[in-house]
CSV table of C-alpha atoms in Angstrom, one decimal:
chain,number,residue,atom,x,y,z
A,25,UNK,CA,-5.0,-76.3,95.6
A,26,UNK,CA,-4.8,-79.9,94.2
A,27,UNK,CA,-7.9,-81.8,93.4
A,28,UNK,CA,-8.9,-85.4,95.0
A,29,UNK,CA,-7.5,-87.0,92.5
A,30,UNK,CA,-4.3,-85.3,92.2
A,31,UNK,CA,-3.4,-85.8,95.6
A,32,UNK,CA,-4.4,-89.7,95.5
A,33,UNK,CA,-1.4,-89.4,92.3
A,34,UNK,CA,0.5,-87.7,94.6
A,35,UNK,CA,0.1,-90.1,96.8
A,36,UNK,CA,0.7,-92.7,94.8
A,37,UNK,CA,3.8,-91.8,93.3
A,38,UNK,CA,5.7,-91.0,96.0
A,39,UNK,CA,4.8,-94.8,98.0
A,40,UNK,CA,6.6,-96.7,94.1
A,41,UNK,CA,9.1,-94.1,93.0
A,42,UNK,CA,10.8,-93.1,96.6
A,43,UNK,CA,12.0,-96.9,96.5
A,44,UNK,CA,13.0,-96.7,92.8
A,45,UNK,CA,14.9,-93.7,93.7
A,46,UNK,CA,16.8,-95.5,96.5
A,47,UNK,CA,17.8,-98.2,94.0
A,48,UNK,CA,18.3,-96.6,90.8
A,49,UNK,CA,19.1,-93.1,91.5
A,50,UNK,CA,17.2,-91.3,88.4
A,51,UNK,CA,18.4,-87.9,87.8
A,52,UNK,CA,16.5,-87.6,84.6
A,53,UNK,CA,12.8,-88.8,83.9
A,54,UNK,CA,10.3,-89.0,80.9
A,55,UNK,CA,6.7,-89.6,81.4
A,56,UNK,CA,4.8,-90.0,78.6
A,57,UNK,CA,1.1,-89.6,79.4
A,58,UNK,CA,1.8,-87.5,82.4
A,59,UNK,CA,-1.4,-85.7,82.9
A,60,UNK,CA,-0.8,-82.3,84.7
A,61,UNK,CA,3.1,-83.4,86.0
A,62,UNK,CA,2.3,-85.3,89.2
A,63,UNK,CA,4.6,-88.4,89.0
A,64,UNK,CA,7.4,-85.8,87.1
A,65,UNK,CA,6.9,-83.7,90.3
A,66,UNK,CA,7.8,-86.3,92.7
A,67,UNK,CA,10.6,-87.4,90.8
A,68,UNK,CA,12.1,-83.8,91.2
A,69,UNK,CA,11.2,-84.0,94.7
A,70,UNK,CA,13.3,-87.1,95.0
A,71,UNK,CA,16.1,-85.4,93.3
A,72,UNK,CA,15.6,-85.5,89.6
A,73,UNK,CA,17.6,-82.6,87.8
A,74,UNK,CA,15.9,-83.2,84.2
A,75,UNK,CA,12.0,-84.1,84.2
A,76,UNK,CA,10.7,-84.0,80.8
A,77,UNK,CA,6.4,-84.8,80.6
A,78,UNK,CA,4.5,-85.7,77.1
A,79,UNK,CA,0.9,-85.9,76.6
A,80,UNK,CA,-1.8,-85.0,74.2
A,81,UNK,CA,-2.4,-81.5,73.2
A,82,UNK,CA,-6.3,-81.7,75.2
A,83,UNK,CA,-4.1,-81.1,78.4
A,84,UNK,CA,-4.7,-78.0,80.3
A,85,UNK,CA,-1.3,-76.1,80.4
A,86,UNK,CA,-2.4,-74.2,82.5
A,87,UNK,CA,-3.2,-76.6,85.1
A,88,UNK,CA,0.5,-78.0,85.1
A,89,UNK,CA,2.1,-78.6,88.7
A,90,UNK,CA,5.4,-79.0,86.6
A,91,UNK,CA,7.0,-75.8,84.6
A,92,UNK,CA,5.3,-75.5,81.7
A,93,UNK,CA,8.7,-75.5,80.1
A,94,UNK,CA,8.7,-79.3,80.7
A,95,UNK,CA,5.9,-80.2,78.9
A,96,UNK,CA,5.1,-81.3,75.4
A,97,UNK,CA,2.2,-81.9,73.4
A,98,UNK,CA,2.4,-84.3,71.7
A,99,UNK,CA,-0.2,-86.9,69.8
A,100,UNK,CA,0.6,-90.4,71.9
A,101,UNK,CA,-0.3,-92.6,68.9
A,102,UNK,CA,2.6,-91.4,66.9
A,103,UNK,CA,6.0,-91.9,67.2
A,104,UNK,CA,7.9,-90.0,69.9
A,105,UNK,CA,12.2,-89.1,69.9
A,106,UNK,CA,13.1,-86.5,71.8
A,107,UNK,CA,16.7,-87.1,70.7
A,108,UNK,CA,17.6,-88.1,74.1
A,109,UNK,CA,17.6,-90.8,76.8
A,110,UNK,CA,16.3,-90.4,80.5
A,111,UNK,CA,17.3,-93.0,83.6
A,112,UNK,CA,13.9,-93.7,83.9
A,113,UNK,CA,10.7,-93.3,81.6
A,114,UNK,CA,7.2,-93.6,83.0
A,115,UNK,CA,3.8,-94.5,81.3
A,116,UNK,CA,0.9,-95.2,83.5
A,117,UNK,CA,-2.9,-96.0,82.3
A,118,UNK,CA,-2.3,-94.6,78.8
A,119,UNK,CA,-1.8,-97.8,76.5
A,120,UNK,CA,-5.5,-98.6,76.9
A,121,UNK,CA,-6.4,-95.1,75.6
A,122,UNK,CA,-4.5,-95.4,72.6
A,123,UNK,CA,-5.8,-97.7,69.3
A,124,UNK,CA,-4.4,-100.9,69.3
A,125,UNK,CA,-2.8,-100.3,65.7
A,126,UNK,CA,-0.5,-97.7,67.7
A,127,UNK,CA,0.7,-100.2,70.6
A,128,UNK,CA,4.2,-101.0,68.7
A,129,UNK,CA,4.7,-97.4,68.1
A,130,UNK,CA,4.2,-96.5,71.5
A,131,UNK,CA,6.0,-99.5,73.0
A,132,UNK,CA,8.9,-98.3,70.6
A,133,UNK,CA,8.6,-94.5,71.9
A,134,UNK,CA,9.2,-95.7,75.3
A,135,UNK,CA,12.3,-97.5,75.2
A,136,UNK,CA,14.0,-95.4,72.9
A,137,UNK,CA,14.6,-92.8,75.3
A,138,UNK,CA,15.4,-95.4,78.3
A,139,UNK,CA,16.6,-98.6,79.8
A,140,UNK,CA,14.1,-98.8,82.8
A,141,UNK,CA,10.7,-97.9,82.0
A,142,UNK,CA,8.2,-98.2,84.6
A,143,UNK,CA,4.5,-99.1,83.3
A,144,UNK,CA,0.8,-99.8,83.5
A,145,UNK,CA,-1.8,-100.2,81.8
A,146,UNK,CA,-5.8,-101.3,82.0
A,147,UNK,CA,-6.9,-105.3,82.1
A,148,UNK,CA,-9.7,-105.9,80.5
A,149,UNK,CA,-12.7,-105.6,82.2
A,150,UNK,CA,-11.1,-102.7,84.2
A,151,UNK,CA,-13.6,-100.7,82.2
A,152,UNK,CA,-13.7,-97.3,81.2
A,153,UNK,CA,-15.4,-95.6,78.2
A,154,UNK,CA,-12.4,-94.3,76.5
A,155,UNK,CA,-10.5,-97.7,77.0
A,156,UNK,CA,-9.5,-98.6,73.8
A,157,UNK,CA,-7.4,-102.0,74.2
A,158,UNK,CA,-7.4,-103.4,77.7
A,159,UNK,CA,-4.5,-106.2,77.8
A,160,UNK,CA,-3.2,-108.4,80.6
A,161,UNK,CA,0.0,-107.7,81.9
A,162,UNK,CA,1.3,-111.0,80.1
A,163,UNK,CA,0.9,-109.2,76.7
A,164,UNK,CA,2.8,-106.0,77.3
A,165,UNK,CA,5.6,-108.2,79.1
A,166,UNK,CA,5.6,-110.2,75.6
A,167,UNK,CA,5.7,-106.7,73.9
A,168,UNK,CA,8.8,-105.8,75.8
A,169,UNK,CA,10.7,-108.7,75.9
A,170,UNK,CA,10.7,-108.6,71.9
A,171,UNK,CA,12.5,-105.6,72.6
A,172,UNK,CA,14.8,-107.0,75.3
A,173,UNK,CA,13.4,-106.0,78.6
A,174,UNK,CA,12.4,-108.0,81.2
A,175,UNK,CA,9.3,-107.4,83.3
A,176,UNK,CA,10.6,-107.0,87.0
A,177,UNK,CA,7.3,-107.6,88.9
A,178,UNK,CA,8.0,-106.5,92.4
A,179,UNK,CA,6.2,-103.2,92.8
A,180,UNK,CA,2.8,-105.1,93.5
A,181,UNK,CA,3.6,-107.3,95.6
A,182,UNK,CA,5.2,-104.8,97.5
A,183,UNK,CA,2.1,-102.5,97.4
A,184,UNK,CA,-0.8,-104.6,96.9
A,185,UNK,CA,-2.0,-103.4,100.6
A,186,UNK,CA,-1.4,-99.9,100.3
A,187,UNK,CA,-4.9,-98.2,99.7
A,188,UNK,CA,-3.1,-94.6,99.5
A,189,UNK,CA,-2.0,-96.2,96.2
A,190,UNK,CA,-4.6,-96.2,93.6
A,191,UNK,CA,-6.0,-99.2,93.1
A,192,UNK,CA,-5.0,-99.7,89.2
A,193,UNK,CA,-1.7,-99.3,89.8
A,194,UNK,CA,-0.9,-101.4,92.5
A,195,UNK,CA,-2.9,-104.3,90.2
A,196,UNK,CA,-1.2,-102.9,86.8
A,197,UNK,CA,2.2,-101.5,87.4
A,198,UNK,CA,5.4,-103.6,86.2
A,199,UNK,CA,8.9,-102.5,85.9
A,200,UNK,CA,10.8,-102.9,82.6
A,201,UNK,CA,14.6,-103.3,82.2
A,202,UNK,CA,16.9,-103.6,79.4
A,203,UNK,CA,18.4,-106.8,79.1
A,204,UNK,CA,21.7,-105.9,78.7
């Protein structure tokens, strides 16, 4: 049985990706910083052949909703390659855990493995104790267009109403896409 708050992710991820799906058609995704697998079980749900999830080794595999198989532990503030490229990578609320020394790294983890990357992350004075750099929106859309992505801001608009979305996403989330 799934907790509260594993439910609200549910939730949550299938109101933002079901519409991603129906435009993009993802049959692989990364999510880096994917807790126990929620968003990566969605996507599967929505037809996703590949799901691969990353996180820190302090997760609980044995609290996975995803095959275990799928998972990797792997420190977030060092530099990730999988040797591979997914339709569509996800990172949601971990940037603001991570030191802010490691933001490029991570940045650069996330778009070498796709073209579409789909992202949030804390404002400041969202507030949380183990909120490490809480940046506006405008910053991590500077931080990817260096690497030539745009920010495609439609998703909170879209959802901004929805209260079976948790709140920080629909304030946070931004699509990014490859320039090219």
């Amino acid at each position: 049985m799934l907790d509260a708050n594993a439910e609200a992710r549910i939730s949550s991820a299938r109101a933002i990706l079901t519409p991603l799906f129906q435009t993009f058609s993802p049959t692989s995704v990364l999510d880096v910083g994917c807790g126990h697998g929620a968003w990566l079980q969605v996507a599967r749900e929505l037809g996703a052949d590949t799901i691969q999830g990353v996180d820190g080794p302090w997760i609980d595999t044995q609290a996975l909703i995803i095959p275990e198989t799928h998972f990797l532990a792997h420190p977030l503030d060092k530099p990730l390659d999988l040797k591979r490229r997914f339709d569509l990578v996800i990172s949601l609320e971990v940037a603001e855990h991570l030191p802010e020394s490691a933001a490029d790294v991570f940045i650069d983890s996330l778009i070498c493995h796709g073209d579409i990357v789909l992202f949030s992350a804390a404002i400041p004075f969202q507030g949380s104790k183990s909120h490490l750099s809480e940046k506006w929106q405008s910053h991590w859309a500077y931080e990817f267009a260096d690497r030539g992505f745009a920010a495609i801001d439609f998703i909170r608009s879209k959802h901004w109403n929805y209260e079976s979305i948790l709140w920080w996403l629909r304030q946070n989330i931004i699509l990014y896409i490859k320039n090219s």
